[in-house]
Every structure is written in C-alpha cells, then in structure tokens.
Tab-separated table of C-alpha atoms in Angstrom:
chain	number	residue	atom	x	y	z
A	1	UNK	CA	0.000	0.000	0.000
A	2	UNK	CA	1.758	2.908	-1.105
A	3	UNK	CA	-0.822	5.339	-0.056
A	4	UNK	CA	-1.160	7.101	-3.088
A	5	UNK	CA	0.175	7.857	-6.520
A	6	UNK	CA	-0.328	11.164	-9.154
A	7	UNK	CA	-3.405	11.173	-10.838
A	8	UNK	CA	-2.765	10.123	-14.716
A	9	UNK	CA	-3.351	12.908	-16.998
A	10	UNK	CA	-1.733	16.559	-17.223
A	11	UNK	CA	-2.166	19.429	-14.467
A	12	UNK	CA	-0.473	22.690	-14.161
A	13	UNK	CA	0.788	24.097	-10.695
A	14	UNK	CA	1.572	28.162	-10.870
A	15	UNK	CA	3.105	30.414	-7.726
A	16	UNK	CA	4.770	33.472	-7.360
A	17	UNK	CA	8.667	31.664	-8.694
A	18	UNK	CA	7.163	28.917	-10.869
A	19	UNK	CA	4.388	27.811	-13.585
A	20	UNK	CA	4.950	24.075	-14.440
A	21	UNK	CA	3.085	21.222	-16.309
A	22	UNK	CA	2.759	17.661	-15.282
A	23	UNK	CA	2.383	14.847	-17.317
A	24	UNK	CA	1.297	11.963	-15.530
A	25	UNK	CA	1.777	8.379	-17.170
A	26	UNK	CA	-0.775	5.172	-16.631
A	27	UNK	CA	1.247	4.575	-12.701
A	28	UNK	CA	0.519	7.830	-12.062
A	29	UNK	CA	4.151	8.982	-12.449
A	30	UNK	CA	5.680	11.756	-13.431
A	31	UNK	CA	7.100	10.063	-16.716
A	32	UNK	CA	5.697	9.101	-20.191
A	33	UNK	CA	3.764	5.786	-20.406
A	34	UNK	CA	6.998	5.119	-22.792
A	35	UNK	CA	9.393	5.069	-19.964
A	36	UNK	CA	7.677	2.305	-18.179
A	37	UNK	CA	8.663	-0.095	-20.873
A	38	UNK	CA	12.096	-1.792	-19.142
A	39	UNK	CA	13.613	0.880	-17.946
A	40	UNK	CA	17.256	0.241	-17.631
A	41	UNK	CA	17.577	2.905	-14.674
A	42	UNK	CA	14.854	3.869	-12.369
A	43	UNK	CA	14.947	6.121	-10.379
A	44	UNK	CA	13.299	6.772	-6.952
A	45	UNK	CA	12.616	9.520	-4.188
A	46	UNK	CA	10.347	12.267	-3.411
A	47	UNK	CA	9.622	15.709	-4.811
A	48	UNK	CA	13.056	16.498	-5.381
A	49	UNK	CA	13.851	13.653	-8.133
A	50	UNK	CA	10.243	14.186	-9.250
A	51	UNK	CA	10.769	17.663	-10.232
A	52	UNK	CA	8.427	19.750	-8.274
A	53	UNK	CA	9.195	23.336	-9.577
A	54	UNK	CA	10.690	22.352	-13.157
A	55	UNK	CA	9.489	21.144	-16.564
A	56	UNK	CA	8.906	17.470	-17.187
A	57	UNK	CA	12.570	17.205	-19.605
A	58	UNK	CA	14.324	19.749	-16.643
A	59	UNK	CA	14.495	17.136	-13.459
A	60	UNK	CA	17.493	15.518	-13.364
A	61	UNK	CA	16.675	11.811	-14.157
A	62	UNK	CA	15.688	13.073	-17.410
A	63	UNK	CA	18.909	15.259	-17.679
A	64	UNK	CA	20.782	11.841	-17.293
A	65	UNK	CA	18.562	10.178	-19.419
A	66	UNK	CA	19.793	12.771	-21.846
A	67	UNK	CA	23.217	12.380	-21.224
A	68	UNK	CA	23.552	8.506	-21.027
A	69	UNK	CA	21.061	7.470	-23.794
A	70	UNK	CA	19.655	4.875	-20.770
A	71	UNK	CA	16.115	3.968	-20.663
A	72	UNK	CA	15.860	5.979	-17.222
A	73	UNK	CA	12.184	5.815	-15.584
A	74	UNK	CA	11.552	8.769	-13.010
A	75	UNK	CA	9.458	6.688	-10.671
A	76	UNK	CA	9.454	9.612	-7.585
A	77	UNK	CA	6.454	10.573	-6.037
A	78	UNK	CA	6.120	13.635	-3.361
A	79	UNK	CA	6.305	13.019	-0.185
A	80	UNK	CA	7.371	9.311	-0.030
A	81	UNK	CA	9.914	8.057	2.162
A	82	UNK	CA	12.210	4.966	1.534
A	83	UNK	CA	9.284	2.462	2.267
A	84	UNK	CA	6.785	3.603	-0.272
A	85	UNK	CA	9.364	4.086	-2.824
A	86	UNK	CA	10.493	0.284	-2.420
A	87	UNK	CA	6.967	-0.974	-2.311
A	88	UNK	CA	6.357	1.509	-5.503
A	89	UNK	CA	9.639	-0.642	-6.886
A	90	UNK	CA	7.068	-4.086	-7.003
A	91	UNK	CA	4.523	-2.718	-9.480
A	92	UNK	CA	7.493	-1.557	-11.826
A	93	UNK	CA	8.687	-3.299	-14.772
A	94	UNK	CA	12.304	-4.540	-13.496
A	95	UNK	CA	13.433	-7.003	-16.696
A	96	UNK	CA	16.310	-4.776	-18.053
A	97	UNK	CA	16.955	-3.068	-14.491
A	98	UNK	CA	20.661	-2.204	-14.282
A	99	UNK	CA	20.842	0.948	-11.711
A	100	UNK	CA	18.825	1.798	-8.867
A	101	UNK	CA	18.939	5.039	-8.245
A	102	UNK	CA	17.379	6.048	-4.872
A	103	UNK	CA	17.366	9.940	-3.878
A	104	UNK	CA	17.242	10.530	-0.255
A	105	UNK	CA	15.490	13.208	1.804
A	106	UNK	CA	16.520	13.626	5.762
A	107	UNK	CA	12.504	13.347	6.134
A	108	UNK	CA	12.546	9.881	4.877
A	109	UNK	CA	13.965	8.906	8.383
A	110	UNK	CA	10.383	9.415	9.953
A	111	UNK	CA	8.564	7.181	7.312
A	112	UNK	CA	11.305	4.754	7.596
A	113	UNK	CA	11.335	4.639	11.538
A	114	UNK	CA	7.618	4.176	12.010
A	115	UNK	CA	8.007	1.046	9.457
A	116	UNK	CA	10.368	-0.176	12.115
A	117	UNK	CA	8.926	0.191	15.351
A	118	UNK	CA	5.577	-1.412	13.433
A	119	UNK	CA	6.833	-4.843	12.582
A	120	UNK	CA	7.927	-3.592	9.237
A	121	UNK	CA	4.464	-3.056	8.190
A	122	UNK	CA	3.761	0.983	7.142
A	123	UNK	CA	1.227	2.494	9.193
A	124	UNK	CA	-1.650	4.357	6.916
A	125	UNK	CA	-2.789	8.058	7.544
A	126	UNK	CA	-6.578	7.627	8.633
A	127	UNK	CA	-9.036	9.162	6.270
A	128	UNK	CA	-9.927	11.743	8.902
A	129	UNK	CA	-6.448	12.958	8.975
A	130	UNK	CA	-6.116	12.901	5.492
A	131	UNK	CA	-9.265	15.053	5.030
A	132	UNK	CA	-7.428	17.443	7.715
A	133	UNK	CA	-4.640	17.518	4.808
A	134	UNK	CA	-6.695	18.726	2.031
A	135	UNK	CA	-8.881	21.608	4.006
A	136	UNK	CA	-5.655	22.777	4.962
A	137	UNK	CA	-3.337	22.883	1.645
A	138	UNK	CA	-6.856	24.643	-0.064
A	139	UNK	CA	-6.932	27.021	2.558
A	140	UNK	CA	-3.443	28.202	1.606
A	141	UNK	CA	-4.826	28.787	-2.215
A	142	UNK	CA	-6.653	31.700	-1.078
A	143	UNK	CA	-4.274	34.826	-1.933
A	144	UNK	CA	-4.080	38.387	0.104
A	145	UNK	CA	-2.387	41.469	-0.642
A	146	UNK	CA	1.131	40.841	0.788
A	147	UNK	CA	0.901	37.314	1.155
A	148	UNK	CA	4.144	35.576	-0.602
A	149	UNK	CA	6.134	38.817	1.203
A	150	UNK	CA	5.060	37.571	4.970
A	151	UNK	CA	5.958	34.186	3.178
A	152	UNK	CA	9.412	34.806	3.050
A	153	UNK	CA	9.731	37.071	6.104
A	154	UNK	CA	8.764	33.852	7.945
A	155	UNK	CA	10.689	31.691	5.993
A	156	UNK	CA	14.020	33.999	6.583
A	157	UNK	CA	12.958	34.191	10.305
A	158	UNK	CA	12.658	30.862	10.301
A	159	UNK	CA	9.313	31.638	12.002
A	160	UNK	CA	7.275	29.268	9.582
A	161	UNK	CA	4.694	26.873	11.040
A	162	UNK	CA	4.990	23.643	10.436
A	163	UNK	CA	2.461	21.969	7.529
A	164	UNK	CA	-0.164	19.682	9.376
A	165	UNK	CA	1.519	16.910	7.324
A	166	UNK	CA	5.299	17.490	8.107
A	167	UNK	CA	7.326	14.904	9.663
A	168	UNK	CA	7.921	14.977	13.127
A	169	UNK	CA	11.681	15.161	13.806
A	170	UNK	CA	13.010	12.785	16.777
A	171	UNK	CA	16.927	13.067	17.500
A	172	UNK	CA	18.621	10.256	15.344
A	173	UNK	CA	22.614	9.218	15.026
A	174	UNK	CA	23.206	9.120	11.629
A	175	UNK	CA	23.765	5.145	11.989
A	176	UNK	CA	20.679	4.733	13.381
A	177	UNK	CA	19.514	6.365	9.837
A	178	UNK	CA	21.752	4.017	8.016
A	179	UNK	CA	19.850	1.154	10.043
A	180	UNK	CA	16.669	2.348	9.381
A	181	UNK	CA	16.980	2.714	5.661
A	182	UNK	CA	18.886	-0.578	5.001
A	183	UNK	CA	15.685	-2.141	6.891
A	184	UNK	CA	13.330	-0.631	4.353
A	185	UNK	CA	15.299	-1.555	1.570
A	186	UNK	CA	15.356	-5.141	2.993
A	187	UNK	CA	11.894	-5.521	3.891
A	188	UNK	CA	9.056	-2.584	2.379
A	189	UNK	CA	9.039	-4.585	-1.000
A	190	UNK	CA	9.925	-7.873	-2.740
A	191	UNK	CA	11.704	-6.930	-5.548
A	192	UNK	CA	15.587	-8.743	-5.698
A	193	UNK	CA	17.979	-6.262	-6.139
A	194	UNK	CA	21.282	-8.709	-7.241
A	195	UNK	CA	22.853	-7.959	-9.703
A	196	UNK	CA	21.577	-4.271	-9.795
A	197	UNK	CA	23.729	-1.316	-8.897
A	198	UNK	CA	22.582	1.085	-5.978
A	199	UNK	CA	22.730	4.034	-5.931
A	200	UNK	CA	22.278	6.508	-3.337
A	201	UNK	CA	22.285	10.243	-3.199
A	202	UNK	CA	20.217	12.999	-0.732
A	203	UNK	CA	18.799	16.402	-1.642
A	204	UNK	CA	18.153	18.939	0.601
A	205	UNK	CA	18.192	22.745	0.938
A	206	UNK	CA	19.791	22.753	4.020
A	207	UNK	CA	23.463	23.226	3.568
A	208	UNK	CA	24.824	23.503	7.094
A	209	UNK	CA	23.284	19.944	7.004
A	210	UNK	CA	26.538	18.077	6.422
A	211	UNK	CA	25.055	15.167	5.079
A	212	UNK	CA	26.158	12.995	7.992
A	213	UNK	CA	23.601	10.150	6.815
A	214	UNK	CA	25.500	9.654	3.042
A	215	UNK	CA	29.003	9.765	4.805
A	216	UNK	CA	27.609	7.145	7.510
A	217	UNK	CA	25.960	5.244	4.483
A	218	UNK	CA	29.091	5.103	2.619
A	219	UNK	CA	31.607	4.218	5.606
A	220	UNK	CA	29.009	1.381	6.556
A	221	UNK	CA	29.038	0.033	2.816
A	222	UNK	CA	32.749	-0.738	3.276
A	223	UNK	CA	32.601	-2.331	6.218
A	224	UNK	CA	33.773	-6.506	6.139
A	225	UNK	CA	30.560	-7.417	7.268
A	226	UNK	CA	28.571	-5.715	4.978
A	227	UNK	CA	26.810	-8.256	2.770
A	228	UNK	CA	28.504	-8.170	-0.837
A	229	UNK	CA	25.688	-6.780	-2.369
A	230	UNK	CA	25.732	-3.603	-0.466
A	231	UNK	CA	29.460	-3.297	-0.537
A	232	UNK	CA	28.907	-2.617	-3.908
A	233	UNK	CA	26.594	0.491	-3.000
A	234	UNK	CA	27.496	3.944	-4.099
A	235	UNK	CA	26.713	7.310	-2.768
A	236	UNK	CA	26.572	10.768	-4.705
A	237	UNK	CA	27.645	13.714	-2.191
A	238	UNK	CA	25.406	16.486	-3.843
A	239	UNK	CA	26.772	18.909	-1.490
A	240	UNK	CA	29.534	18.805	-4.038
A	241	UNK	CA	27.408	19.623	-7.021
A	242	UNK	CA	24.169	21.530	-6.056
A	243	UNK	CA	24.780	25.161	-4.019
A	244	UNK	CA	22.357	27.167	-2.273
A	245	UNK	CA	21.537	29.902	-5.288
A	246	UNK	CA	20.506	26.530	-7.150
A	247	UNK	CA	17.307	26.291	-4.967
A	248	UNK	CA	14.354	28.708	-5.240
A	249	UNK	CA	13.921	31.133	-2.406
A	250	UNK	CA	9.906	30.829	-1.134
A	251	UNK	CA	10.035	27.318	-2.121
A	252	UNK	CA	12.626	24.670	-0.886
A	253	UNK	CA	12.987	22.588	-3.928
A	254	UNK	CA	16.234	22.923	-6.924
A	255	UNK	CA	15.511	25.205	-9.891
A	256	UNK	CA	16.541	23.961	-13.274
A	257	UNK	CA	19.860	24.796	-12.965
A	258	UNK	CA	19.992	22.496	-9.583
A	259	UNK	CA	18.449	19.833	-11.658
A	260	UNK	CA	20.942	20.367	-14.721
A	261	UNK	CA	24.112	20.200	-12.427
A	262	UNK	CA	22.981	17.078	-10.241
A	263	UNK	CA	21.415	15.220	-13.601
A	264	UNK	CA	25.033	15.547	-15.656
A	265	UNK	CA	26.519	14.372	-12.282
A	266	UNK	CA	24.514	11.385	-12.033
A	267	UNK	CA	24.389	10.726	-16.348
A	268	UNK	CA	28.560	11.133	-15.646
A	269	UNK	CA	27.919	8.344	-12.503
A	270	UNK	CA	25.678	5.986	-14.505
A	271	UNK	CA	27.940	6.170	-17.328
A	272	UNK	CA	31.184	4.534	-15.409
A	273	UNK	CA	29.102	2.490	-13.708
A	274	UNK	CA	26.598	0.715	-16.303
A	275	UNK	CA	27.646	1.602	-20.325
C-alpha cells in the first residue's frame, strides 16, 4: 500500500517563482507511459527527483537520461519516504533493471522509523487525517495582498509553522539512519535487487546539514561485514554539485539549474558504472 500515486493525466501548478506542467503516465508517475517499458535505470525519491518546480525534460533523471542514452524511468512521487518508494519498486517493470537510483530526503527517516517500530508493516494516515490535509493545503490557495512577502519574512525568520503533514523530527545518530533505511530496503518490497547497482544520493536545501547520513551510508558500505551486495553500493555527495543559489527562495525545492548540475553528475555516474 503505497498510499497514493499522481493522478494520470496533465495538471499545471503556478506560484509566485514557478508555472509548471505535469504529465502523468498510466502509474501515475511523473514520466511518459513510454518510460515504463524496461527501464534500464529507475529512479526513486520524493519531490526532489520528481521535479516539483521544473518542466517534465528539466528534473534531473531526465537530464541523465539525456546524457547517457539509458532507458531511465523517473518513478518519484512527493512526499514518499524509503518504504513507499520500495513498495512503488514491485509494481514496476524490473526485466532490463541495471541501476537503482534512490534519492534521499533527511525526512525519509520518519517514514522509515515508524516502518520499524511497526513490525515492518507501514502504518496508513486515517481518512480523517487525510481530510485534515486537504482543508488545509486549499486554505493556503486563497491569496491576500502581501501574502508571498510575509511568506518569506517567515521563511528567513525561520518563524514558519509547520504543515499539518510534516514529519515529526526525533533526534537520530546518523547510523541509526543508516539502520533504518537498510531495513526498508530489505523488507518494504519484494523486488531482488542482485545484480543491480545502488545508488544513493540525498537532496536537501539545508546546507549547514553536512550530510552525515550519506558519509555514515558510505563508511558502513565498506565495512567486512557488509553483505557483498551492499558493498557494492554507491553514494553521490550532492553537497559537491548543487549550491544554495541553485534552490528557489519561497520554495525549498532545486531550480533547473539544480536539476541540470545534479542530472550531468549522475548521467557522468551511470555512465562509469553501467555503459
């Protein structure tokens, strides 16, 4: 149960930085019905990877797509953590699957936790709840003179409140994080990943953030009792790629140019890795 997907079809989303179109295949993914054919690369995450903020050909799987030639599916829905996005991974067509590419969000960790303490079984937002979800994000339609100005006076005074459906932050060593997304990898879906390459990269706009979570990812992939197939894991530091002036100011996501830097990153990654 993966909650929910995009609803097939085309929809445009416009604010005060933005005006985008989405194109929403059969899976109700952010990809044409084309891409679903045996994808050599998918790719996985949230918002980020989806492309929330930039045309369909500007997020970066498709700017690797571009630059490798690879069948590369963008399979990333908002909002999912590392759970959904394996148990999205099962209804995918995996015959020609070479890379899997999963983008990370620091977020994920509260999906991924309450999958943990629950058996390993993800527990589903009550309808209620959900309802609570929709009254609010329509209430924030409504414009009024000044409105994306208090916006970012909030935002720069970090004196935003918190959307009714933002994660709950507990305090977490990053190996704990590494624990807790192996785990989800390991047990949200079904789908064998042998023989596949991993790979593993984080987006946020948050760059005091020092990606702690990657760096503990990658030191625990090298470890001698790290089962082969993880051993062979790799991790993208974006940190290294992506800078602050490549994110939009009211809204929290890359621009094109974000997208355009981390996608000929990753096409350069895929490249060594699977042509």
């Amino acid at each position: 149960m993966v909650t929910y997907t995009l609803k097939p079809g085309t929809c445009t989303f416009d604010n005060l930085e933005f005006t985008t179109e989405l194109h929403v295949n059969r899976l109700g993914l952010r990809d044409g019905n084309d891409a679903l054919a045996g994808p050599e690369v998918i790719v996985l995450g949230d918002s980020h990877a989806m492309g929330w903020g930039v045309g369909q050909e500007e997020a970066f799987p498709r700017v690797a797509a571009r630059k490798t030639g690879l069948n590369i599916l963008n399979a990333a829905v908002s909002s999912y953590g590392t759970v959904r996005e394996m148990l999205l991974l099962d209804r995918l067509d995996r015959s020609r699957l070479r890379a899997l590419v999963i983008q990370y969000s620091d977020n994920d960790i509260v999906e991924n936790a309450a999958f943990h303490a629950d058996a390993n079984h993800l527990p589903i937002t009550p309808q209620l709840r959900y309802q609570e979800f929709v009254r609010y994000y329509r209430s924030q339609r409504a414009y009024f003179p000044g409105k994306y100005v208090f916006r970012l006076f909030l935002k720069i005074s970090r004196l935003e409140t918190p959307e009714p459906d933002s994660p709950a932050f507990s305090p977490t060593s990053p190996d704990e994080e590494v624990s807790l997304f192996v785990n989800a990898l390991e047990h949200a879906g079904h789908t064998p990943l042998e023989g596949v390459r991993l790979i593993v990269l984080e987006v946020g706009q948050d760059f005091a953030h020092p990606r702690a979570f990657i760096s503990a990812l990658a030191d625990w992939s090298r470890r001698p009792d790290t089962a082969a197939f993880y051993q062979q894991l790799v991790t993208l530091d974006t940190t290294t790629i992506i800078r602050a002036e490549d994110f939009y100011i009211l809204d929290d996501h890359m621009t094109a140019r974000g997208h355009e830097r981390l996608g000929e990153a990753l096409g350069e990654l895929l490249t060594r890795l699977v042509r």
